Amino acid sequence: MSTQNIRLGLIGAGRMGSFHGLTAARHIPGASLAAIADPTPGQAARLAAELGVAKVYTDPQQLLDDPDIDGVLIAAPARSHAELVISAARAGKGIFCEKPMAITLDEADRAIAAAADARVPLQVGFNRRFAKSFRTAHLDVVAGRIGTPQLLRSLTRDPALNNPAASPQWVIFLETLIHDFDTLRYLNPGAEAVQVYVMADALIAPEYKSKGFLDTAVVTIRFDNGAIATAEANFQAVYGYDVRGEVFGSAGMLSMGSVTESDLVRYLAQGIQADTLRLDTDLLRDAYIAELNHFVDCLRSGAKPLASGEDARAALAIARACIESFETGKAVAVQGAQR
Amino acid sequence: MSTQNIRLGLIGAGRMGSFHGLTAARHIPGASLAAIADPTPGQAARLAAELGVAKVYTDPQQLLDDPDIDGVLIAAPARSHAELVISAARAGKGIFCEKPMAITLDEADRAIAAAADARVPLQVGFNRRFAKSFRTAHLDVVAGRIGTPQLLRSLTRDPALNNPAASPQWVIFLETLIHDFDTLRYLNPGAEAVQVYVMADALIAPEYKSKGFLDTAVVTIRFDNGAIATAEANFQAVYGYDVRGEVFGSAGMLSMGSVTESDLVRYLAQGIQADTLRLDTDLLRDAYIAELNHFVDCLRSGAKPLASGEDARAALAIARACIESFETGKAVAVQGAQR
Amino acid sequence: MSTQNIRLGLIGAGRMGSFHGLTAARHIPGASLAAIADPTPGQAARLAAELGVAKVYTDPQQLLDDPDIDGVLIAAPARSHAELVISAARAGKGIFCEKPMAITLDEADRAIAAAADARVPLQVGFNRRFAKSFRTAHLDVVAGRIGTPQLLRSLTRDPALNNPAASPQWVIFLETLIHDFDTLRYLNPGAEAVQVYVMADALIAPEYKSKGFLDTAVVTIRFDNGAIATAEANFQAVYGYDVRGEVFGSAGMLSMGSVTESDLVRYLAQGIQADTLRLDTDLLRDAYIAELNHFVDCLRSGAKPLASGEDARAALAIARACIESFETGKAVAVQGAQR
Amino acid sequence: MSTQNIRLGLIGAGRMGSFHGLTAARHIPGASLAAIADPTPGQAARLAAELGVAKVYTDPQQLLDDPDIDGVLIAAPARSHAELVISAARAGKGIFCEKPMAITLDEADRAIAAAADARVPLQVGFNRRFAKSFRTAHLDVVAGRIGTPQLLRSLTRDPALNNPAASPQWVIFLETLIHDFDTLRYLNPGAEAVQVYVMADALIAPEYKSKGFLDTAVVTIRFDNGAIATAEANFQAVYGYDVRGEVFGSAGMLSMGSVTESDLVRYLAQGIQADTLRLDTDLLRDAYIAELNHFVDCLRSGAKPLASGEDARAALAIARACIESFETGKAVAVQGAQR
């Protein structure tokens, strides 16, 4: 499938699925969106009509069985990701899976093995690796531009708490901070997390704490190269979608992230004012496009994606240790970090 | 042509034409690039191959005669724009024309009349009207957020002087500052320029001054609402592509423009450092996409484009007055500004 | 001592003592520096000559016995602070003491009691409370402008590691992070730290770790209003003196701190560049002046200083808990935090 | 007068005089304010009481005759500056004179000659030469860091129009833009202005235009090294006191100026917000202190001040050409620019 058009299939037509579908259909040269699968009645059909996609399925397996599909974009609920990855691998499809790729380390290992056995590319939706500033920072660190990393910070703040009642348990670790865990690994290349300690709480919606729903968390992480990192999340940043990173090393510091909507600045009687962004799909739009371009490149070349199943597994190991740290109140070793 | 796909034809496959062609082919939902015309042997064919476009012409008129084309993108050399607009109008095509739409006011009037007679949309490539910060600033001014404009500034600085020997006369006014003249009108909505005064020189390449090639210019413009504006251009900003605007009014100020490549900031022993952008097509990429989306919307709806032939005519009137001011050393009234 | 000139005595003529002496002698209206004491031979005399101060002592007690002194500035080594505070209180002098006011909680309690018994003002050198941005942030939080604090951050990074061999044990907690612990309390007004967890290391000078000298630390702190804070320090920020704060609440975020030397920005072929500051006395110069002005105001009015002995005690309680957390590897309750 | 304390006398106890008096009395090591003269009854006495100054005069000549005064600070109304400079020179006093030093070129020449004849230092209050960012920019240009200057900009915007009825004619050129004219010379070292063109108006208070009071002006200036500069002023910037500079050269650009009050940034539901400064004495406070320190240094060393009578004359020559340009509507040669 080297020179011709790459035909993508989308599994999951919810918010992120629709966004990935739009991106695949419109903004990826050399690729097209050929099919959409979603079990919710009408969901796939609605999106397919909007994007001019011919094939609609309710069962993802039908899409996986479709011989005209080269690669799949998995944007179904997180709990189903690992099984879909395994099925897609068995069907011989290249796989782009939204984060988290898995909920347990065992699942993660099976997903990685399935893709390896089938020799299909497996990419995970760690979008910040494809954001210009984070990517350049990573390359700067690799090039030794700030010496050895000693202190790192990554944070994610959502602009508004969204339906805690329907949120899966530990969502703050497994679905939000998983981005930051990966970012910290990306900014501290070659190092692995060895220990975590968590302080977390339900400060925005305390009534959900007893149901295992946390909305505020600070995680401290020690890496095997000595670097100490902080990952931080909160679900109600009234000012916008806030994603930032910082890496401080023996020869300098890099900082990334801005919540401003554009380079317009207003100077008014009340002071200086600027607008902010409120959607991850606006803040990281170029990164979302870049990651799908990368996926299509990998489908074509067979190269290992930049955000791999192993990366997903390593971030998940940190998230699982966080859950244990929260439950025990103690610092916890990260499983499988030793290489 | 309301619901179906809009088929665009590109005239001119040089640097800007290739960029517009790529944008049209890849990033405009509901539109496709159907044909390319360029008299340079092989030029259109090369781009067509790259973008997967079926039809290739050497004579633009062949493209204009093609009944399968709904709208044309004119990116030929500036001196041919007006005649191509007139021909396209006569052929009943919707028209997107790169700036400047014309070189003389008479040409401009004829081009506007041709599009009006043919009842086809005529849009001019004033890309800053579609840049987020400039567009929001315009809307802020319209909404009265900074009161009455009193002082304005717009500047364009190219990163590197490009072949002055091959440049047409007065290119700094007719092809570069024409953007700033339009921007100033856009940021001072409803007002018209009444007088200009120019100080300009060949400071980068003095040997070309006698051939009418200027590389540095400052233009002061008085508008009929009393506002005083400065437009400034230079062809060798070693730090990058610099496009900025400022509008100061009785109730505040707006500033627009940033040359930074991303939100990455480096803190090093030598101080703070950030990277810059060097291509207009990088700096204004989103604006280039937005203006073509707007063009396709106008083709579909029949609405008058936001950057119209009349806007092109008004900016050209300022540019022509600048040439006269430079030649006479005096302040010059802008022709046809009185409405 | 309400209307006439306030006469200050300086104890300690080292780096910080010299700086406070200069500030007291030059920049505090209504006050003068009347005497300097330092046991190092010649040290007090040298500074006195430079600043035009008449009285020189080698024994601090001589200065405390001088009836012409209204208030003292204690800038001796940290380990002697508490005893000097107690002696000064007994001598009836108003007291400005550099941080840390004490090394143990018992010392701190005795110092506070001595000042209370003597009814003399006791101010501690928490300079960030007097920095414009931190002060305004504090007032914003008090005014409810960002709602309830949920996440906080304070960091201190020195530009260059300075003689670790001569540094007292736990200096990173007791002398550096003590600033951040106070800042976090200041930005979360009315709340107290209840628990800390430390990850710290000797990354810059690993050879000193066994001697109890740490150069890199991240502290996570839980407050009794639910807020979770991070304090961070490092002793070798090659780019400059870095002091920053951030407070995120239910209704917004405030960020403070900038390492830039001035508002000059350079745009060069290598990108954008700006200079940074390398001395705390440059970065916080206005805050140093403001805190001494405040001290003189308190001497005059008898008001309780904004940075009190109790504030010093509370910050010290956090620092002591940090030492225990580092030694045990566990989260530790902050002693005396319950009110 | 080399080693002992420098005794300064202040002439003029209005707004700026009071500020300079406070600075001289409090913040200049090695100097003291010894006398104040002001013809307004009670004005000098009031300030003297506030600052603890012993000698009060109503006639400036009395102060000039006082043998205990080493140098004078002239902060009387602008129209009296030149005659006061001449009298002070004849009295053998070192002279710091607020801008403008003179209103006519003839006055300026006589003031310069008087100081030269008396061999006394003559410094003019061009404060931006002492602002950190502008000073560093000047040194950068001298060092060739941005190559040859080609485009410059300097602007001054006052936050609120102040009593136009009482303002002297052409105040915008003679008292406001005179700063910018000097700044442009400072940023283009060694070059002189050769031609100016003015567009100016009364946009804030049109009713005063007929009385020669302009509140908005844009001046374009050509320098003898080819550089083209813009100076811009407005008397009602509702957002604060705005002083900025920009110098663009063949090898880069420098920008200076920020209206922010501190490094506090607020992130709120309405977007990002920061406070601004509204007083020149806040915005340029450090520069005001630095210029008096420089004056005292010059009094002591006999060195020629950095902002000299010749600098004042050169800026005035630009201002006078501006008045002629405004009155004639033409570009005007700057008198005496040829060296």
PDB file of C-alpha atoms in Angstrom, chain B residues 9-10 13 33-60 62-63 66 69:
ATOM      1  CA  GLY B   9      -9.303  26.128 -11.724  1.00  0.00           C
ATOM      2  CA  LEU B  10      -5.895  27.596 -10.984  1.00  0.00           C
ATOM      3  CA  ALA B  13       1.564  27.586 -11.021  1.00  0.00           C
ATOM      4  CA  LEU B  33      -9.009  21.615  -7.806  1.00  0.00           C
ATOM      5  CA  ALA B  34     -10.053  20.515 -11.270  1.00  0.00           C
ATOM      6  CA  ALA B  35      -7.643  22.233 -13.637  1.00  0.00           C
ATOM      7  CA  ILE B  36      -4.371  24.146 -13.767  1.00  0.00           C
ATOM      8  CA  ALA B  37      -3.166  26.560 -16.437  1.00  0.00           C
ATOM      9  CA  ASP B  38       0.306  27.994 -16.807  1.00  0.00           C
ATOM     10  CA  PRO B  39       2.093  29.126 -19.978  1.00  0.00           C
ATOM     11  CA  THR B  40       5.524  28.029 -18.674  1.00  0.00           C
ATOM     12  CA  PRO B  41       6.154  24.618 -20.258  1.00  0.00           C
ATOM     13  CA  GLY B  42       5.737  21.793 -17.758  1.00  0.00           C
ATOM     14  CA  GLN B  43       4.888  24.032 -14.821  1.00  0.00           C
ATOM     15  CA  ALA B  44       1.166  23.222 -14.722  1.00  0.00           C
ATOM     16  CA  ALA B  45       1.783  19.545 -15.453  1.00  0.00           C
ATOM     17  CA  ARG B  46       4.265  19.226 -12.602  1.00  0.00           C
ATOM     18  CA  LEU B  47       1.857  20.723 -10.066  1.00  0.00           C
ATOM     19  CA  ALA B  48      -1.072  18.762 -11.456  1.00  0.00           C
ATOM     20  CA  ALA B  49       0.837  15.525 -10.982  1.00  0.00           C
ATOM     21  CA  GLU B  50       1.727  16.441  -7.436  1.00  0.00           C
ATOM     22  CA  LEU B  51      -1.845  17.312  -6.528  1.00  0.00           C
ATOM     23  CA  GLY B  52      -3.613  14.669  -8.584  1.00  0.00           C
ATOM     24  CA  VAL B  53      -5.334  17.190 -10.870  1.00  0.00           C
ATOM     25  CA  ALA B  54      -6.561  15.820 -14.192  1.00  0.00           C
ATOM     26  CA  LYS B  55      -6.715  18.832 -16.480  1.00  0.00           C
ATOM     27  CA  VAL B  56      -3.694  20.832 -17.539  1.00  0.00           C
ATOM     28  CA  TYR B  57      -3.651  23.873 -19.822  1.00  0.00           C
ATOM     29  CA  THR B  58      -0.944  26.193 -21.062  1.00  0.00           C
ATOM     30  CA  ASP B  59      -3.324  28.922 -22.156  1.00  0.00           C
ATOM     31  CA  PRO B  60      -5.446  30.367 -19.330  1.00  0.00           C
ATOM     32  CA  GLN B  62      -8.600  27.261 -22.305  1.00  0.00           C
ATOM     33  CA  LEU B  63      -9.229  26.919 -18.617  1.00  0.00           C
ATOM     34  CA  ASP B  66     -13.804  24.817 -19.642  1.00  0.00           C
ATOM     35  CA  ILE B  69     -14.912  25.004 -13.780  1.00  0.00           C
TER      36      ILE B  69
END
